[in-house]
Amino acid sequence: MRIERIELDGFGRFHDAAWPLEDGMTVLIGANEAGKTTLLNGLRALIFGFEPTRDGRTWYPAFAGGRRGGRLVLRTAGDERWTIERHGDKGGAGSLAVRAPNGNQGGQETLDRLMRGADRDLFNNIFAFGLGELQTLASLNADGVRGRIYGAGSGLGGTSAVDLERRLRQQLDATFLPRGSQKPLNALLARIDDLRREIADLARQPEEHEAAHQEREGLRTRVEALRTDIRARRELAARYGRLRAAGPIAAELTVLQAELDAGDAALDAVPEDVVAVLDRRLGELAEARATLAALDEQVAEARASREDLAIDERLLGMAGEVDAVVEERVTRAAATAQRHDLDAAEARSAVAVAEQLARAGGWTEERLLALDDSIPALEATRAHERDLHSTRTAVVEAEQRRRSAADELELREREGGLESEADDAGLEERTDALRRLDAIRIRIAAAEAVAAGGGPTLRLSPRVAMVAAVGFAVLGAVAGSLVSAPLPGLFVGALAGGLVVLLTRGTGADGSDLAGFHVERRALLGVLGLDPHASDAEIQAEREALAGVRARRQVAQELHSSLEARRVEVERRTRDAVAAEARCAEAG
């Protein structure tokens, strides 16, 4: 994975700045205080978050303006482009968005998978170190850095011992998390704590109940005393209010009484309601005069109308017909109004029918009238609707499962993909080198033993040794044919010839053969990438490393097969669901 582009919207002295990075090595040159360290810290902040504040100040605020943060464009080994965007006004993670090549957006978990477990210490000391990291070696003691260095020294390649520990911790986290609540063991522990708290609460309830009961009795006594006091104070306040309201009235009564005492004593004989009676009589007189005036006007009008009236005897004789015509006219007017109402209702009904036909999807009124609306037909239609709805739901769920399985397969292939054919060839070559080293070691030990013993030697050329082996095989076949067992005889002869070849090759070794064995051993150690004078312990460590690589490749192959089978199964279920939906649609 490499960085293709760095963009800083606002960070330190940078504002709306961008640096495209071409393939190969990119060197940025600048004078002191040009912003090289600021750019490096901005790169670290975009990947791992912003540094905390120092001395109460925001570290690297956006002095030149803009929103503090920016984005990175990354390209993976599979030629996929990812975008990491992070903004924040203070220290911490800020707002993070990781966009995949297919447009999906993730967060911190997606970024962790993309970084393959590289933390801030590893990145700062291995991939993006500055003068501060070069001036001290203490930063190399971080867990992530030490794990990567150990992994490289043990032949694990990019795999870190910390990553292996993290995977084991992930398996442990599936059962228990120190601050979790959803894992099985966390749920059991939380349930135990709840039960303990419930037991403690139940143990305290009798004492709390007794104390609450005593407190309630005391409060009741106090409430009754307060209510009695309130009633007494309310009565006193009402009495004072009445006395205050009666003050002006008493003063007015005093004044009136003084005026009465100073007035005519004969007025005491006048009835109290004399004014009301007088007013009532005057009102009645005025109404009678108005009524009389109206009657006089009506009499005058009636007399004038009678004098001007001319009686048409012929029209008077047709009074019945005139009444009939008037009644018919009234009836026709009512019928006309009713017809207008019916025409308007018909127009509204036509509009409603047209809207319903449009909603029905091109149906005609005749087709709708011919539609079977019996109870069995309606029940069958509802059943088809339910089947269609369940089928569509199944299609959506199957499509979601298919996408999830495809995404998981793609992610797993990127995270732990199978080795290439070149890797397989290199692995086989190193395995063959280890096997040949074992044979060379035995041959060197045998040659050194023979050279140390100083006994007689037998030296045969390879061609002579092969002729001798063939001769032994032929002799064995002939001897076997004499006893009616040619095949066993041939086998015994071939075995004897092989022993001859091995003995002639393994004996009689001199100094030149021993030197040749050592030359071949050094060549094989070079194939393994080991020192020419590597010890047997180092060769054994290389053998164990190759065994680990083979085991990981086997696990990756099994995982790939499992995911591929899941994807095929989900695609099959999706096709079945789509076919079922089509059948339901045709049936409906």
Coordinates of C-alpha atoms in Angstrom, one line a residue:
M1 CA 0.0 0.0 0.0
R2 CA 1.3 3.5 -0.9
I3 CA 0.2 7.1 -0.5
E4 CA -0.8 8.7 -3.8
R5 CA -2.0 12.1 -2.5
I6 CA -1.9 14.3 0.7
E7 CA -4.4 17.1 1.1
L8 CA -4.5 19.5 4.1
D9 CA -7.5 21.8 4.4
G10 CA -6.0 23.5 7.5
F11 CA -3.1 22.4 9.6
G12 CA -0.4 24.7 11.1
R13 CA 0.8 27.0 8.4
F14 CA -0.9 25.0 5.6
H15 CA -4.3 25.9 4.1
D16 CA -5.9 24.2 1.1
A17 CA -2.6 22.5 0.2
A18 CA -2.1 19.2 -1.7
W19 CA 0.9 17.1 -2.7
P20 CA 0.5 14.4 -5.4
L21 CA 3.0 11.6 -4.9
E22 CA 4.1 9.7 -8.1
D23 CA 5.4 6.1 -8.3
G24 CA 8.8 5.6 -6.9
M25 CA 10.6 7.8 -4.4
T26 CA 9.4 11.3 -3.7
V27 CA 11.8 13.8 -1.9
L28 CA 10.5 17.0 -0.4
I29 CA 13.2 19.7 0.1
G30 CA 12.7 22.9 2.0
A31 CA 14.5 25.4 4.2
N32 CA 14.2 25.4 8.0
E33 CA 10.7 26.2 9.2
A34 CA 9.4 25.6 5.7
G35 CA 6.8 23.1 7.1
K36 CA 8.4 19.7 6.5
T37 CA 7.8 18.6 10.1
T38 CA 4.3 20.1 10.0
L39 CA 3.5 18.0 6.9
L40 CA 4.9 14.9 8.6
N41 CA 2.8 15.5 11.7
G42 CA -0.3 16.2 9.5
L43 CA 0.2 12.8 7.8
R44 CA 0.4 11.1 11.2
A45 CA -2.7 13.0 12.4
L46 CA -4.8 12.0 9.3
I47 CA -4.1 8.3 10.0
F48 CA -4.0 8.1 13.8
G49 CA -5.8 11.2 15.1
F50 CA -4.7 14.6 16.4
E51 CA -2.2 15.0 19.2
P52 CA -3.5 16.2 22.5
T53 CA -3.2 19.9 23.6
R54 CA 0.1 21.2 24.9
D55 CA 0.2 24.0 27.6
G56 CA -3.5 24.6 27.1
R57 CA -3.0 25.3 23.3
T58 CA -4.4 23.2 20.4
W59 CA -1.4 21.5 18.9
Y60 CA -1.0 22.5 15.2
P61 CA -4.2 24.6 14.9
A62 CA -5.2 25.9 11.5
F63 CA -3.2 29.2 11.6
A64 CA -3.7 29.9 7.9
G65 CA -7.4 29.2 7.9
G66 CA -9.6 26.4 6.7
R67 CA -11.0 23.4 8.6
R68 CA -8.4 21.6 10.6
G69 CA -7.6 18.3 9.0
G70 CA -7.6 16.9 5.4
R71 CA -7.5 13.6 3.5
L72 CA -5.2 10.9 2.2
V73 CA -5.6 8.9 -1.1
L74 CA -4.1 5.3 -0.7
R75 CA -3.6 2.7 -3.4
T76 CA -3.3 -1.0 -2.3
A77 CA -1.4 -3.8 -3.9
G78 CA -4.6 -4.8 -5.7
D79 CA -4.7 -1.3 -7.4
E80 CA -7.7 -0.2 -5.2
R81 CA -7.9 3.4 -4.1
W82 CA -9.1 4.2 -0.6
T83 CA -9.7 7.7 0.9
I84 CA -9.1 8.6 4.5
E85 CA -10.6 11.9 5.7
R86 CA -10.3 13.3 9.2
H87 CA -11.2 16.7 10.7
G88 CA -11.1 18.0 14.3
D89 CA -10.8 21.2 16.2
K90 CA -9.2 19.6 19.3
G91 CA -7.0 16.6 20.2
G92 CA -8.3 13.1 19.7
A93 CA -9.9 11.1 16.9
G94 CA -12.0 13.9 15.5
S95 CA -14.5 13.0 12.7
L96 CA -13.2 10.1 10.6
A97 CA -14.5 8.8 7.3
V98 CA -12.9 5.9 5.3
R99 CA -14.3 5.5 1.8
A100 CA -13.8 2.3 -0.1
P101 CA -13.4 2.0 -3.9
N102 CA -17.0 0.9 -4.2
G103 CA -18.3 4.0 -2.5
N104 CA -19.0 2.5 0.9
Q105 CA -18.0 4.5 3.9
G106 CA -16.6 3.1 7.2
G107 CA -14.9 4.3 10.3
Q108 CA -12.1 3.3 12.7
E109 CA -12.6 -0.4 12.3
T110 CA -12.3 -0.2 8.5
L111 CA -9.1 1.9 8.9
D112 CA -7.6 -0.7 11.3
R113 CA -8.2 -3.4 8.7
L114 CA -6.7 -1.3 6.0
M115 CA -3.6 -0.6 8.2
R116 CA -3.1 -4.3 8.9
G117 CA -2.6 -3.7 12.6
A118 CA 0.0 -1.0 12.3
D119 CA -0.4 1.3 15.3
R120 CA 1.0 4.9 15.9
D121 CA 4.3 3.7 17.4
L122 CA 5.1 1.3 14.5
F123 CA 4.2 3.9 11.9
N124 CA 6.1 6.7 13.6
N125 CA 9.3 4.6 14.1
I126 CA 9.4 2.5 10.9
F127 CA 7.4 4.3 8.2
A128 CA 7.2 8.0 9.1
F129 CA 10.0 8.7 11.6
G130 CA 11.6 12.2 12.1
L131 CA 14.5 13.6 13.9
G132 CA 13.0 12.9 17.3
E133 CA 12.8 9.2 16.5
L134 CA 16.3 9.1 15.0
Q135 CA 17.9 10.7 18.1
T136 CA 16.8 7.9 20.5
L137 CA 16.3 4.1 20.3
A138 CA 13.9 4.0 23.2
S139 CA 11.0 4.3 20.8
L140 CA 11.9 0.9 19.3
N141 CA 10.8 -0.7 22.5
A142 CA 7.1 -0.2 21.8
D143 CA 5.0 -3.4 21.5
G144 CA 4.0 -2.9 17.9
V145 CA 7.6 -2.1 16.8
R146 CA 9.2 -4.9 18.8
G147 CA 6.5 -7.3 17.4
R148 CA 7.3 -6.4 13.8
I149 CA 11.0 -6.6 14.3
Y150 CA 10.6 -10.1 16.0
G151 CA 8.3 -11.2 13.1
A152 CA 10.9 -10.2 10.5
G153 CA 13.7 -12.0 12.4
S154 CA 11.7 -15.2 12.8
G155 CA 10.8 -15.5 9.2
L156 CA 7.2 -14.5 9.5
G157 CA 7.5 -11.7 6.9
G158 CA 4.9 -9.0 7.5
T159 CA 3.2 -10.9 10.2
S160 CA 3.8 -9.5 13.7
A161 CA 3.9 -11.4 16.9
V162 CA 1.7 -8.6 18.3
D163 CA -0.8 -9.4 15.4
L164 CA -0.8 -13.0 16.4
E165 CA -1.4 -12.0 20.0
R166 CA -4.1 -9.6 18.8
R167 CA -5.9 -12.4 17.0
L168 CA -5.8 -14.5 20.1
R169 CA -7.2 -11.6 22.0
Q170 CA -9.9 -11.2 19.5
Q171 CA -10.9 -14.8 20.0
L172 CA -10.9 -14.2 23.8
D173 CA -12.9 -11.0 23.2
A174 CA -15.6 -13.1 21.5
T175 CA -16.2 -14.5 25.0
F176 CA -15.2 -11.7 27.4
L177 CA -14.3 -8.0 27.3
P178 CA -13.2 -6.1 30.4
R179 CA -15.5 -3.2 29.6
G180 CA -18.0 -5.0 27.5
S181 CA -21.6 -5.9 28.1
Q182 CA -22.7 -8.1 25.2
K183 CA -20.3 -11.0 25.5
P184 CA -21.6 -14.2 27.1
L185 CA -19.2 -14.1 30.1
N186 CA -19.8 -10.3 30.5
A187 CA -23.5 -10.9 30.5
L188 CA -23.2 -13.6 33.2
L189 CA -21.0 -11.4 35.3
A190 CA -23.4 -8.4 34.8
R191 CA -26.3 -10.7 35.8
I192 CA -24.3 -11.8 39.0
D193 CA -23.8 -8.1 39.9
D194 CA -27.4 -7.3 39.3
L195 CA -28.5 -10.2 41.5
R196 CA -26.1 -9.1 44.2
R197 CA -27.4 -5.6 44.1
E198 CA -31.0 -6.9 44.1
I199 CA -30.2 -9.0 47.2
A200 CA -28.6 -6.0 48.9
D201 CA -31.7 -3.9 48.0
L202 CA -34.0 -6.6 49.3
A203 CA -32.0 -6.8 52.6
R204 CA -32.3 -3.1 53.1
Q205 CA -36.0 -2.9 52.2
P206 CA -37.4 -3.9 55.7
E207 CA -35.3 -1.2 57.5
E208 CA -36.1 1.3 54.8
H209 CA -39.8 0.4 55.0
E210 CA -39.9 0.9 58.8
A211 CA -38.1 4.2 58.5
A212 CA -40.3 5.3 55.7
H213 CA -43.4 4.3 57.7
Q214 CA -42.3 6.3 60.8
E215 CA -41.4 9.2 58.5
R216 CA -44.9 9.0 56.9
E217 CA -46.6 9.0 60.3
G218 CA -44.6 12.1 61.4
L219 CA -45.5 13.8 58.1
R220 CA -49.2 13.0 58.5
T221 CA -49.2 14.5 62.0
R222 CA -47.4 17.6 60.7
V223 CA -49.8 17.9 57.7
E224 CA -52.8 17.8 60.1
A225 CA -51.3 20.5 62.3
L226 CA -50.6 22.6 59.2
R227 CA -54.1 22.1 57.8
T228 CA -55.6 23.2 61.1
D229 CA -53.4 26.3 61.2
I230 CA -54.2 27.1 57.6
R231 CA -58.0 26.9 58.2
A232 CA -57.7 29.2 61.2
R233 CA -55.6 31.7 59.3
R234 CA -58.0 31.6 56.3
E235 CA -61.0 32.3 58.5
L236 CA -59.1 35.2 60.1
A237 CA -58.1 36.6 56.7
A238 CA -61.7 36.3 55.5
R239 CA -63.0 38.2 58.5
Y240 CA -60.4 40.9 58.0
G241 CA -61.4 41.1 54.3
R242 CA -65.0 41.5 55.0
L243 CA -64.3 44.2 57.6
R244 CA -62.1 46.1 55.1
A245 CA -64.8 45.8 52.3
A246 CA -67.6 47.0 54.7
G247 CA -65.7 50.2 55.6
P248 CA -66.8 52.4 52.6
I249 CA -70.3 51.0 52.9
A250 CA -70.6 51.9 56.5
A251 CA -69.4 55.5 55.8
E252 CA -72.0 55.8 53.0
L253 CA -74.7 54.5 55.2
T254 CA -73.8 57.1 57.8
V255 CA -74.1 59.9 55.2
L256 CA -77.4 58.7 53.9
Q257 CA -78.8 58.3 57.3
A258 CA -77.9 61.9 58.1
E259 CA -79.6 63.1 54.8
L260 CA -82.7 61.1 55.7
D261 CA -82.8 62.6 59.1
A262 CA -82.6 66.1 57.6
G263 CA -85.4 65.5 54.8
D264 CA -89.3 65.8 54.7
A265 CA -91.0 63.3 57.0
A266 CA -94.1 63.1 54.7
L267 CA -92.1 61.1 52.2
D268 CA -92.1 58.1 54.4
A269 CA -95.7 57.4 53.4
V270 CA -94.8 57.0 49.7
P271 CA -94.5 53.3 48.6
E272 CA -91.0 52.1 48.0
D273 CA -91.7 50.9 44.4
V274 CA -93.6 54.0 43.2
V275 CA -90.8 55.0 40.8
A276 CA -90.8 51.5 39.2
V277 CA -94.6 51.5 38.9
L278 CA -94.6 54.9 37.2
D279 CA -91.9 53.9 34.7
R280 CA -93.8 50.7 33.8
R281 CA -97.1 52.6 33.2
L282 CA -95.3 55.2 31.0
G283 CA -93.8 52.4 28.9
E284 CA -97.1 50.7 28.4
L285 CA -98.7 54.0 27.3
A286 CA -96.0 54.6 24.8
E287 CA -96.4 51.1 23.3
A288 CA -100.2 51.5 23.0
R289 CA -99.8 54.8 21.2
A290 CA -97.3 53.2 18.7
T291 CA -99.6 50.3 18.1
L292 CA -102.6 52.6 17.5
A293 CA -100.6 54.7 15.0
A294 CA -99.6 51.5 13.0
L295 CA -103.2 50.3 12.9
D296 CA -104.3 53.7 11.6
E297 CA -101.7 53.5 8.8
Q298 CA -102.8 50.0 7.8
V299 CA -106.5 51.0 7.6
A300 CA -105.6 54.0 5.4
E301 CA -103.6 51.8 3.0
A302 CA -106.4 49.2 2.9
R303 CA -108.9 51.9 2.0
A304 CA -106.7 53.2 -0.8
S305 CA -106.1 49.8 -2.2
R306 CA -109.9 49.0 -2.2
E307 CA -110.7 52.2 -4.1
D308 CA -108.0 51.5 -6.8
L309 CA -108.9 47.7 -7.1
A310 CA -110.4 46.6 -10.6
I311 CA -111.8 43.1 -10.5
D312 CA -111.3 40.9 -13.6
E313 CA -114.2 38.5 -13.6
R314 CA -112.7 36.2 -16.3
L315 CA -109.4 35.9 -14.4
L316 CA -111.3 35.3 -11.2
G317 CA -113.0 32.4 -12.9
M318 CA -109.7 30.9 -13.8
A319 CA -108.4 30.9 -10.3
G320 CA -108.1 27.1 -10.1
E321 CA -106.0 26.9 -13.3
V322 CA -103.7 29.7 -12.1
D323 CA -103.1 27.9 -8.8
A324 CA -102.3 24.7 -10.8
V325 CA -99.8 26.5 -13.1
V326 CA -98.2 28.1 -10.0
E327 CA -97.8 24.7 -8.4
E328 CA -96.4 23.1 -11.6
R329 CA -93.9 26.0 -11.9
V330 CA -92.7 25.4 -8.3
T331 CA -92.5 21.7 -9.0
R332 CA -90.5 22.2 -12.3
A333 CA -88.1 24.6 -10.4
A334 CA -87.5 22.0 -7.8
A335 CA -86.9 19.3 -10.5
T336 CA -84.5 21.6 -12.3
A337 CA -82.4 22.2 -9.2
Q338 CA -82.4 18.4 -8.5
R339 CA -81.3 17.7 -12.1
H340 CA -78.4 20.1 -11.7
D341 CA -77.4 18.4 -8.4
L342 CA -77.6 15.0 -10.1
D343 CA -75.5 16.2 -13.1
A344 CA -72.8 17.5 -10.7
A345 CA -72.9 14.2 -8.7
E346 CA -72.5 12.3 -12.0
A347 CA -69.5 14.4 -13.0
R348 CA -67.9 13.8 -9.6
S349 CA -68.5 10.1 -9.9
A350 CA -67.0 10.1 -13.4
V351 CA -63.9 11.8 -12.2
A352 CA -63.6 9.3 -9.3
V353 CA -64.0 6.4 -11.7
A354 CA -61.3 7.8 -14.0
E355 CA -58.9 8.2 -11.1
Q356 CA -59.6 4.7 -9.9
L357 CA -59.1 3.3 -13.4
A358 CA -55.8 5.2 -13.7
R359 CA -54.7 3.7 -10.4
A360 CA -55.7 0.2 -11.6
G361 CA -53.1 0.5 -14.3
G362 CA -54.9 0.8 -17.6
W363 CA -58.0 -1.2 -16.7
T364 CA -61.4 -0.3 -18.4
E365 CA -64.7 0.0 -16.6
E366 CA -66.0 -3.1 -18.4
R367 CA -63.0 -5.1 -17.3
L368 CA -63.5 -4.0 -13.7
L369 CA -67.2 -4.8 -13.7
A370 CA -66.3 -8.3 -15.1
L371 CA -63.8 -8.8 -12.3
D372 CA -64.6 -11.7 -10.0
D373 CA -65.2 -10.1 -6.5
S374 CA -66.4 -13.2 -4.8
I375 CA -65.1 -14.1 -1.3
P376 CA -62.9 -17.1 -2.6
A377 CA -61.4 -14.8 -5.3
L378 CA -60.7 -12.1 -2.8
E379 CA -59.1 -14.6 -0.4
A380 CA -56.9 -16.0 -3.2
T381 CA -55.8 -12.5 -4.2
R382 CA -54.9 -11.7 -0.6
A383 CA -52.9 -15.0 -0.4
H384 CA -51.1 -14.1 -3.6
E385 CA -50.3 -10.7 -2.2
R386 CA -48.9 -12.3 1.0
D387 CA -46.8 -14.7 -1.0
L388 CA -45.5 -11.9 -3.2
H389 CA -44.6 -9.8 -0.2
S390 CA -42.8 -12.7 1.6
T391 CA -41.0 -13.5 -1.7
R392 CA -39.9 -9.9 -2.2
T393 CA -38.7 -9.8 1.4
A394 CA -36.8 -13.1 0.9
V395 CA -35.2 -11.6 -2.3
V396 CA -34.1 -8.5 -0.4
E397 CA -32.7 -10.6 2.5
A398 CA -30.9 -13.0 0.0
E399 CA -29.5 -10.0 -1.9
Q400 CA -28.2 -8.5 1.4
R401 CA -26.7 -11.9 2.4
R402 CA -25.1 -12.2 -1.0
R403 CA -23.6 -8.7 -0.8
S404 CA -22.4 -9.4 2.7
A405 CA -20.8 -12.7 1.7
A406 CA -19.2 -11.1 -1.3
D407 CA -17.8 -8.2 0.7
E408 CA -16.5 -10.6 3.4
L409 CA -14.9 -12.8 0.7
E410 CA -13.2 -9.8 -0.9
L411 CA -12.0 -8.5 2.5
R412 CA -10.7 -11.9 3.6
E413 CA -9.0 -12.4 0.2
R414 CA -7.3 -9.0 0.6
E415 CA -6.4 -9.7 4.3
G416 CA -5.1 -13.2 4.0
G417 CA -5.0 -14.0 0.3
L418 CA -3.4 -17.1 -1.1
E419 CA 0.2 -17.0 -2.1
S420 CA 1.0 -16.5 -5.8
E421 CA 2.6 -19.2 -7.9
A422 CA 5.9 -17.5 -7.6
D423 CA 5.6 -17.8 -3.8
D424 CA 4.7 -21.5 -4.1
A425 CA 7.7 -22.1 -6.3
G426 CA 10.0 -20.3 -3.8
L427 CA 8.5 -22.3 -1.0
E428 CA 9.0 -25.6 -2.8
E429 CA 12.6 -24.6 -3.7
R430 CA 13.4 -23.8 0.0
T431 CA 11.8 -27.0 1.1
D432 CA 13.8 -29.0 -1.4
A433 CA 16.9 -27.2 -0.2
L434 CA 16.2 -28.2 3.4
R435 CA 15.7 -31.8 2.3
R436 CA 19.0 -31.8 0.4
L437 CA 20.8 -30.2 3.4
D438 CA 19.7 -33.2 5.5
A439 CA 21.2 -35.6 2.9
I440 CA 24.4 -33.5 2.7
R441 CA 24.7 -33.5 6.4
I442 CA 24.5 -37.3 6.5
R443 CA 27.0 -37.6 3.7
I444 CA 29.4 -35.2 5.3
A445 CA 29.2 -37.1 8.6
A446 CA 29.8 -40.4 6.8
A447 CA 32.8 -38.9 4.8
E448 CA 34.3 -37.5 8.0
A449 CA 33.9 -40.8 9.8
V450 CA 35.5 -42.7 7.0
A451 CA 38.3 -40.2 6.7
A452 CA 38.9 -40.4 10.4
G453 CA 38.9 -44.2 10.4
G454 CA 41.5 -44.5 7.6
G455 CA 40.2 -47.9 6.5
P456 CA 40.2 -49.3 3.0
T457 CA 38.2 -47.5 0.4
L458 CA 36.4 -48.6 -2.6
R459 CA 36.2 -46.1 -5.5
L460 CA 34.0 -46.8 -8.5
S461 CA 32.9 -44.4 -11.1
P462 CA 29.2 -43.8 -11.4
R463 CA 29.0 -45.6 -14.8
V464 CA 30.7 -48.7 -13.3
A465 CA 28.5 -48.6 -10.3
M466 CA 25.4 -48.4 -12.6
V467 CA 26.6 -51.4 -14.7
A468 CA 27.2 -53.3 -11.5
A469 CA 23.7 -52.5 -10.2
V470 CA 22.1 -53.7 -13.6
G471 CA 24.2 -56.8 -13.4
F472 CA 23.0 -57.6 -9.9
A473 CA 19.4 -57.1 -11.1
V474 CA 19.8 -59.5 -14.1
L475 CA 21.5 -62.1 -11.8
G476 CA 18.6 -61.8 -9.4
A477 CA 16.0 -62.3 -12.2
V478 CA 17.9 -65.3 -13.5
A479 CA 18.2 -66.8 -10.1
G480 CA 14.5 -66.2 -9.5
S481 CA 13.5 -67.8 -12.8
L482 CA 15.4 -71.0 -11.7
V483 CA 13.1 -71.2 -8.7
S484 CA 9.9 -70.1 -10.6
A485 CA 9.9 -66.7 -9.0
P486 CA 11.4 -64.2 -11.5
L487 CA 9.8 -61.1 -10.0
P488 CA 11.1 -61.6 -6.4
G489 CA 14.5 -62.4 -7.8
L490 CA 14.5 -59.3 -9.9
F491 CA 13.5 -57.2 -6.8
V492 CA 16.3 -58.8 -4.7
G493 CA 18.8 -58.1 -7.5
A494 CA 17.8 -54.5 -7.9
L495 CA 18.0 -54.0 -4.1
A496 CA 21.5 -55.5 -4.1
G497 CA 22.5 -53.2 -7.0
G498 CA 21.2 -50.2 -5.2
L499 CA 23.2 -51.1 -2.1
V500 CA 26.3 -51.3 -4.2
V501 CA 25.7 -47.8 -5.7
L502 CA 25.1 -46.4 -2.2
L503 CA 28.2 -48.1 -0.8
T504 CA 30.4 -46.9 -3.6
R505 CA 29.1 -43.3 -3.2
G506 CA 29.2 -43.3 0.6
T507 CA 32.7 -44.9 1.0
G508 CA 36.0 -44.0 -0.1
A509 CA 35.4 -40.3 0.2
D510 CA 38.4 -38.1 0.1
G511 CA 39.2 -34.5 0.8
S512 CA 37.9 -33.3 -2.5
D513 CA 34.5 -35.0 -2.0
L514 CA 34.2 -33.5 1.5
A515 CA 35.0 -30.0 0.1
G516 CA 32.4 -30.5 -2.6
F517 CA 29.8 -31.4 0.0
H518 CA 30.6 -28.2 1.9
V519 CA 30.4 -26.1 -1.3
E520 CA 27.0 -27.7 -2.1
R521 CA 25.9 -27.0 1.5
R522 CA 26.9 -23.3 1.2
A523 CA 24.9 -23.1 -2.0
L524 CA 21.8 -24.6 -0.4
L525 CA 22.2 -22.2 2.6
G526 CA 22.3 -19.3 0.1
V527 CA 19.0 -20.5 -1.4
L528 CA 17.5 -20.4 2.1
G529 CA 18.9 -16.9 2.6
L530 CA 21.1 -18.1 5.6
D531 CA 24.7 -17.4 6.4
P532 CA 27.2 -19.9 4.7
H533 CA 28.3 -21.0 8.2
A534 CA 24.8 -21.3 9.6
S535 CA 24.4 -23.8 12.5
D536 CA 22.0 -26.7 12.6
A537 CA 19.8 -24.7 15.1
E538 CA 19.4 -21.9 12.5
I539 CA 18.5 -24.5 9.8
Q540 CA 16.0 -26.0 12.2
A541 CA 14.5 -22.6 12.9
E542 CA 14.2 -22.1 9.1
R543 CA 12.5 -25.5 8.8
E544 CA 10.0 -24.5 11.5
A545 CA 9.3 -21.1 9.8
L546 CA 8.6 -22.9 6.5
A547 CA 6.2 -25.3 8.4
G548 CA 4.4 -22.2 9.7
V549 CA 4.1 -20.7 6.2
R550 CA 2.7 -24.0 4.9
A551 CA 0.2 -24.1 7.8
R552 CA -0.9 -20.5 7.2
R553 CA -1.3 -21.2 3.5
Q554 CA -3.4 -24.3 4.3
V555 CA -5.7 -22.2 6.6
A556 CA -6.0 -19.5 3.9
Q557 CA -7.0 -22.1 1.3
E558 CA -9.6 -23.6 3.6
L559 CA -11.0 -20.2 4.4
H560 CA -11.1 -19.3 0.7
S561 CA -13.0 -22.6 -0.1
S562 CA -15.4 -21.9 2.8
L563 CA -16.2 -18.4 1.7
E564 CA -16.5 -19.4 -1.9
A565 CA -19.0 -22.1 -0.9
R566 CA -21.0 -19.6 1.1
R567 CA -21.1 -17.2 -1.9
V568 CA -22.3 -19.9 -4.2
E569 CA -25.0 -20.9 -1.7
V570 CA -26.2 -17.3 -1.3
E571 CA -26.3 -16.8 -5.1
R572 CA -28.3 -20.0 -5.5
R573 CA -30.8 -18.8 -2.8
T574 CA -31.0 -15.5 -4.5
R575 CA -31.9 -17.1 -7.8
D576 CA -34.5 -19.3 -6.2
A577 CA -36.1 -16.3 -4.5
V578 CA -36.2 -14.3 -7.7
A579 CA -37.7 -17.2 -9.5
A580 CA -40.3 -17.6 -6.8
E581 CA -41.1 -13.8 -7.0
A582 CA -41.6 -14.1 -10.7
R583 CA -43.9 -17.1 -10.3
C584 CA -46.0 -15.2 -7.7
A585 CA -46.2 -12.2 -10.0
E586 CA -47.4 -14.3 -12.9
A587 CA -49.9 -16.0 -10.6
G588 CA -51.2 -12.7 -9.3

